[in-house]
Amino acid sequence: MLLPFFSSVVFPVFSLFFPEYTPSSSPSARSELHFELRHSHAVTSAAHVYFSNVGRSNPLRAERQPAFTLRSKDIKTYKPLSAAAYVDARKRSIYRAESEVLHWDEEEVPGPDVESRESLLMLARMTSNAYNEPDSKEWYDLEGNYILNDPIGWKPDADGFRGYVFATPDNSTVILSIKGTSAWVSGGGPTTTKDKINDNLLFSCCCARVDWTWTTVCDCHRGGWKCDQECVEQSLVDDSLFYPIGTNLYNNLTYMYPNANIWLTGHSLGGALASLLGVTFGAPVVAFESPGEKMAAQRLHLPSPPSLQHITHVYHTADPIPMGTCTGVLSSCAIGGFALESSCHLGKVIRYDTVSNLSWSVNFRTHSIVRVIEDILSVPWAPAMLEGREVPEARPQDDCVECYRWEYGNFTK
Ligand SMILES: *[C@@H]1O[C@H](CO)[C@@H](O)[C@H](O)[C@H]1NC(C)=O
Ligand SMILES: *[C@@H]1O[C@H](CO)[C@@H](O)[C@H](O)[C@H]1NC(C)=O
Ligand SMILES: *[C@@H]1O[C@H](CO)[C@@H](O)[C@H](O)[C@H]1NC(C)=O
């Protein structure tokens, strides 16, 4: 069922409280945007996306300015001229190994200002909240006193993606936050199993074949370091619900907010999903501590726009997951059952060198979004400030190599 809680009483309440707020008509090069929490989203069984309205436990507090403030900056994105042409190009690539020239529409849209530390910090908090309910002590209170009206998909036994939808009072800009894999955050929880299969399909070199003791997530290993390319692609396209759920989520959101600019943010697996959706729909993305998703984009045959400047990754060097170094039989990832071997990211990377600059040692515990918020983004970053910036410069990962031991090809079983 589509949007089952869409018509609850929350929207009239909101419009009562923000009648006088008039946004700047067309955002100039840089401007400030205020966001309020609107919905939670979650995926239930059968890959259905549910949106549920978020209310306020104390409506009087809503009279204040909405508390999520972000700087925006115009950026260039590319959107496929038609969604049908995109799907068609992808299908031809998957099923007939034909690539066709897809036409892209270049557009200038307001995106998050990724050179602003405060804006990255705010997005990181929105992302962190995707793990939590508003009444939990981990929730970053952004002054709203929010409550979940109908926490479907948020029960402890719920599985899969979830997060929140934030919007400006005039609905011109909407942010979708997506949570990552729970296991790294608080030692597990029931969403772990499905997340793990998805992670291993998407971010391992060959079906999570770490050594002979591993149960692989697909059957493409052909002995030694040989891996059947067509097979890994097929298993990702066929077996991973990850990308199709994401596209449903995005489509449902554009249905609710037909005229909005949509921004995507997420942590870890949620960040990787945000990025793949950003490639597909030309939406600005800020992904935190995401494992390399470039290989997954190729294996999923996502048509690639002329530029991916609208996708920004933020991670730090002591986190082995985005660095692609949490590998090998004895690594903490492998012990936890994760084979996260990819290291190449799409778009640009803002890399905090916590190993050199803060003397952190490499440890998967630094992967947590809370560490990123509290220990990296909440304070000025001295190495960047020496260069006159607030955050390290965003750069593409040129000449990135991953899975170099593996040979991919057409091997018989
Ligand atoms: C919303 O998502 C559902 C799957 O959960 C999909 O069947 C439906 O077509 C989507 N609706 C829109 C308007 O895209
Ligand atoms: C914004 O979107 C919501 C639906 O989520 C709608 O109820 C509300 O009227 C819209 N507000 C404006 C100013 O368009
Ligand atoms: C931070 O680390 C980089 C190496 O990544 C080094 O070049 C730079 O000098 C360091 N800056 C500070 C202030 O420690």
PDB file of N, CA and C and ligand atoms in Angstrom, residues 317 351-358 381-384 386-387, ligand 3:
ATOM      1  N   THR A 317      40.703   8.379   7.684  1.00  0.00           N
ATOM      2  CA  THR A 317      41.667   7.322   7.334  1.00  0.00           C
ATOM      3  C   THR A 317      41.805   6.223   8.384  1.00  0.00           C
ATOM      4  N   ARG A 351      38.515  13.654   2.662  1.00  0.00           N
ATOM      5  CA  ARG A 351      39.157  12.647   3.494  1.00  0.00           C
ATOM      6  C   ARG A 351      39.859  13.301   4.673  1.00  0.00           C
ATOM      7  N   TYR A 352      39.413  12.970   5.852  1.00  0.00           N
ATOM      8  CA  TYR A 352      40.061  13.473   7.067  1.00  0.00           C
ATOM      9  C   TYR A 352      41.166  12.497   7.440  1.00  0.00           C
ATOM     10  N   ASP A 353      42.387  12.995   7.488  1.00  0.00           N
ATOM     11  CA  ASP A 353      43.492  12.085   7.785  1.00  0.00           C
ATOM     12  C   ASP A 353      43.676  11.969   9.301  1.00  0.00           C
ATOM     13  N   THR A 354      42.780  11.230   9.930  1.00  0.00           N
ATOM     14  CA  THR A 354      42.831  11.096  11.392  1.00  0.00           C
ATOM     15  C   THR A 354      44.054  10.299  11.840  1.00  0.00           C
ATOM     16  N   VAL A 355      44.575   9.451  10.951  1.00  0.00           N
ATOM     17  CA  VAL A 355      45.757   8.672  11.317  1.00  0.00           C
ATOM     18  C   VAL A 355      46.969   9.596  11.458  1.00  0.00           C
ATOM     19  N   SER A 356      47.203  10.458  10.434  1.00  0.00           N
ATOM     20  CA  SER A 356      48.350  11.376  10.522  1.00  0.00           C
ATOM     21  C   SER A 356      48.078  12.546  11.453  1.00  0.00           C
ATOM     22  N   ASN A 357      46.903  13.130  11.347  1.00  0.00           N
ATOM     23  CA  ASN A 357      46.673  14.389  12.034  1.00  0.00           C
ATOM     24  C   ASN A 357      46.191  14.246  13.469  1.00  0.00           C
ATOM     25  N   LEU A 358      45.567  13.129  13.812  1.00  0.00           N
ATOM     26  CA  LEU A 358      45.121  12.949  15.193  1.00  0.00           C
ATOM     27  C   LEU A 358      45.754  11.729  15.848  1.00  0.00           C
ATOM     28  N   TRP A 381      38.825  21.892  12.063  1.00  0.00           N
ATOM     29  CA  TRP A 381      39.837  20.931  11.601  1.00  0.00           C
ATOM     30  C   TRP A 381      41.102  21.709  11.227  1.00  0.00           C
ATOM     31  N   ALA A 382      42.087  21.644  12.114  1.00  0.00           N
ATOM     32  CA  ALA A 382      43.274  22.491  11.964  1.00  0.00           C
ATOM     33  C   ALA A 382      43.978  22.351  10.603  1.00  0.00           C
ATOM     34  N   PRO A 383      44.224  21.123  10.119  1.00  0.00           N
ATOM     35  CA  PRO A 383      44.953  21.019   8.837  1.00  0.00           C
ATOM     36  C   PRO A 383      44.236  21.743   7.695  1.00  0.00           C
ATOM     37  N   ALA A 384      42.894  21.740   7.716  1.00  0.00           N
ATOM     38  CA  ALA A 384      42.168  22.442   6.655  1.00  0.00           C
ATOM     39  C   ALA A 384      42.270  23.948   6.873  1.00  0.00           C
ATOM     40  N   LEU A 386      44.591  25.647   8.132  1.00  0.00           N
ATOM     41  CA  LEU A 386      45.888  26.162   7.689  1.00  0.00           C
ATOM     42  C   LEU A 386      45.863  26.497   6.207  1.00  0.00           C
ATOM     43  N   GLU A 387      44.995  25.824   5.468  1.00  0.00           N
ATOM     44  CA  GLU A 387      44.873  26.101   4.033  1.00  0.00           C
ATOM     45  C   GLU A 387      43.725  27.059   3.734  1.00  0.00           C
TER      46      GLU A 387
HETATM   47  C1  LIG B   3      47.992  16.422   8.456  1.00  0.00           C
HETATM   48  O1  LIG B   3      48.389  15.269   7.737  1.00  0.00           O
HETATM   49  C2  LIG B   3      48.926  15.546   6.463  1.00  0.00           C
HETATM   50  C3  LIG B   3      49.184  14.233   5.820  1.00  0.00           C
HETATM   51  O2  LIG B   3      47.983  13.669   5.409  1.00  0.00           O
HETATM   52  C4  LIG B   3      50.190  16.370   6.598  1.00  0.00           C
HETATM   53  O3  LIG B   3      50.696  16.674   5.312  1.00  0.00           O
HETATM   54  C5  LIG B   3      49.868  17.639   7.358  1.00  0.00           C
HETATM   55  O4  LIG B   3      51.063  18.331   7.583  1.00  0.00           O
HETATM   56  C6  LIG B   3      49.204  17.331   8.675  1.00  0.00           C
HETATM   57  N1  LIG B   3      48.814  18.578   9.264  1.00  0.00           N
HETATM   58  C7  LIG B   3      48.835  18.786  10.568  1.00  0.00           C
HETATM   59  C8  LIG B   3      48.449  20.162  11.028  1.00  0.00           C
HETATM   60  O5  LIG B   3      49.170  17.927  11.385  1.00  0.00           O
END
